[in-house]
Coordinates of C-alpha atoms in Angstrom, one line a residue:
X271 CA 0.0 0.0 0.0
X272 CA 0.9 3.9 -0.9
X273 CA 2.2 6.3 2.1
X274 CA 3.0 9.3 2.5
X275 CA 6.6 9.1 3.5
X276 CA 7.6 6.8 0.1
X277 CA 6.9 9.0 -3.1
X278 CA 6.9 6.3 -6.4
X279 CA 7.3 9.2 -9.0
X280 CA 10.0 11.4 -9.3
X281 CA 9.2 15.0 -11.3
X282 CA 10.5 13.5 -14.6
X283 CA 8.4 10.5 -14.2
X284 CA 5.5 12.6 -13.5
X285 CA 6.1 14.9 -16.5
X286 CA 6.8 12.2 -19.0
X287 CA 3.9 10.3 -17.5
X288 CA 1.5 13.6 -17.7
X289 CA 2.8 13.8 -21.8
X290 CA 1.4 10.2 -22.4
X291 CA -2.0 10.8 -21.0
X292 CA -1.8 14.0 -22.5
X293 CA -0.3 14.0 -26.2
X294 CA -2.4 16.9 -27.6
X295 CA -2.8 18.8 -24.5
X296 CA -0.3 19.5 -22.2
X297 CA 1.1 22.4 -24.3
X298 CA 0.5 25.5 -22.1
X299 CA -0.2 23.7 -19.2
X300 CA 1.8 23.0 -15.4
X301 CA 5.6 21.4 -15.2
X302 CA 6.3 19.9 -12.0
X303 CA 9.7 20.7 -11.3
X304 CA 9.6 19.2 -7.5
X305 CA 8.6 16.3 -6.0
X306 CA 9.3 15.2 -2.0
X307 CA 7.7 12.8 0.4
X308 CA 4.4 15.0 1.2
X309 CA 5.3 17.9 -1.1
X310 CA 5.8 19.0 -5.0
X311 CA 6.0 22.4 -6.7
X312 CA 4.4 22.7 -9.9
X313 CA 5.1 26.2 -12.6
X314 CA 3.1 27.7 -15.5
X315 CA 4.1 30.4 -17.4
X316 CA 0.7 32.2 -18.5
X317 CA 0.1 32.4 -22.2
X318 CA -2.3 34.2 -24.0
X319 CA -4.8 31.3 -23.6
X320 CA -4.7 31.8 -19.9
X321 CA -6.2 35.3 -19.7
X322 CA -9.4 36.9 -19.1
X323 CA -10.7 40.3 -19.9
X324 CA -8.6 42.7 -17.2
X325 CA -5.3 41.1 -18.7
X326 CA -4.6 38.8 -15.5
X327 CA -4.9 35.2 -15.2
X328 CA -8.6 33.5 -15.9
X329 CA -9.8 31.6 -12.9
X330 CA -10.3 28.3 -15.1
X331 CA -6.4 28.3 -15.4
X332 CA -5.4 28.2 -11.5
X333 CA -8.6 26.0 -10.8
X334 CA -6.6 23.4 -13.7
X335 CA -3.3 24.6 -12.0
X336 CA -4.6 23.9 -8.6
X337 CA -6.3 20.3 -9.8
X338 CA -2.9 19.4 -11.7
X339 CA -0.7 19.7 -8.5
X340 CA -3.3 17.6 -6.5
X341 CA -3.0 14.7 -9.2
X342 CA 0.5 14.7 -9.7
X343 CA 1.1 14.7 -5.9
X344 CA -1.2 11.6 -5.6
X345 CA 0.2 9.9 -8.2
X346 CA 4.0 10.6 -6.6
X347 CA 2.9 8.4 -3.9
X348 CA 0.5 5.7 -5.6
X349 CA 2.2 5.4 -9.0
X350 CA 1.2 5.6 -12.7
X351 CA -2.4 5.1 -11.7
X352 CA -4.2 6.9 -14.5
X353 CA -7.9 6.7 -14.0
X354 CA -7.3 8.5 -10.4
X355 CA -9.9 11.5 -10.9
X356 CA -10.9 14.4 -9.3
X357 CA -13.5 14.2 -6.5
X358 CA -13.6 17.3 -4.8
X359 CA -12.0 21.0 -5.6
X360 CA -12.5 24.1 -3.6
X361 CA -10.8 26.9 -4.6
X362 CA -10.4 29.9 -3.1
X363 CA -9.5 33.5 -4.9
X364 CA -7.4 35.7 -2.4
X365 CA -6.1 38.2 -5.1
X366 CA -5.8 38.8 -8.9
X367 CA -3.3 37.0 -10.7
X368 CA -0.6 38.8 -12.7
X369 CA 0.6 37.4 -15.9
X370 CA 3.6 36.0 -14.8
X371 CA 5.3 32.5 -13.7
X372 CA 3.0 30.8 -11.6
X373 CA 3.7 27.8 -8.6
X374 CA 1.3 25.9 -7.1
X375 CA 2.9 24.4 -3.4
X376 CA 0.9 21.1 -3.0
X377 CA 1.1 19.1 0.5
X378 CA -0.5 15.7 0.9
X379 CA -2.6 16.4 4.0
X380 CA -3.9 12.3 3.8
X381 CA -3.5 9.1 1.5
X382 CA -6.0 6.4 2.2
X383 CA -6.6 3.2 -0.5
X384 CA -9.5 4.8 -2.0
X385 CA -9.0 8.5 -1.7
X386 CA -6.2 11.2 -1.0
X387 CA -7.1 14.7 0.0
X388 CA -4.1 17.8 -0.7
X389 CA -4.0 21.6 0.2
X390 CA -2.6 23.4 -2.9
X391 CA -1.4 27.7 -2.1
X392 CA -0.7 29.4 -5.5
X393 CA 1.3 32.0 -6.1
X394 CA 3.4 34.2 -8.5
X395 CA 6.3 36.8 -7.0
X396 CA 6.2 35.6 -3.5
X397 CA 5.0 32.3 -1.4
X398 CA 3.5 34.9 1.3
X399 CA 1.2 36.5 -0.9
X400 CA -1.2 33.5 -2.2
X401 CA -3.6 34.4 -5.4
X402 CA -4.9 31.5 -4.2
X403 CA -5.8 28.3 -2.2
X404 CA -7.8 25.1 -3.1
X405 CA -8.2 21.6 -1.5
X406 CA -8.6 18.7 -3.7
X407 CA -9.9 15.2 -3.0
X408 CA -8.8 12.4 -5.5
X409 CA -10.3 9.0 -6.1
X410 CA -8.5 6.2 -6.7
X411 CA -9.7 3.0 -8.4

């Protein structure tokens, strides 16, 4: 069984893995560049796709950014389990996001056999000033 202390994924793992479920699609969308027991730091650099009217970062973007970072820190601990999906995603918006490099902090609050809940804080120049915050529940088959 998974836990939390033994991650089965490094970052290159995770982002050739996320290419293969992902041929057509993972142009424009997160890198993970870290991954620890517990812990991974995901980037996105905005591109014109990302914006909304106001020329800062549409909400749908850091709501995928946020549900992104949740997956690929579930599957750091539980492997290349594919059909893991998203079962719950609050997100909250603390400020508006600037069109620049974005990271998403995720920590693995719990990992259970069926489900894994993570706390994901966004954020652009500085980790102490969040655009955002969401917690995400994954199922897994």
């Amino acid at each position: 069984m998974a836990d939390m202390a033994t991650v089965q994924m490094d970052a290159d793992a995770l982002n050739t893995f996320l290419q293969s479920l992902f041929p057509g699609g993972r142009e424009g969308l997160a890198k993970i560049d870290s991954v620890s027991p517990g812990r991974a730091r995901l980037s996105l650099m905005p591109g014109d796709g990302n914006l909304r009217p106001g020329g800062i970062v549409s909400g749908p973007t850091l709501m995928t950014l946020a549900d992104t970072a949740a997956y690929a820190m579930t599957l750091a601990h539980i492997g290349p389990v594919a059909m893991t999906v998203t079962s719950s995603l609050t997100y909250q918006f603390l400020r508006a996001c600037p069109v620049e490099r974005i990271h998403a902090d995720v920590r693995l609050l719990k990992l259970g056999r069926r489900l894994s809940v993570s706390d994901v804080q966004i954020w652009t120049a500085s980790p102490d000033r969040l655009v955002g915050q969401a917690t995400v529940t994954y199922a897994i088959p």
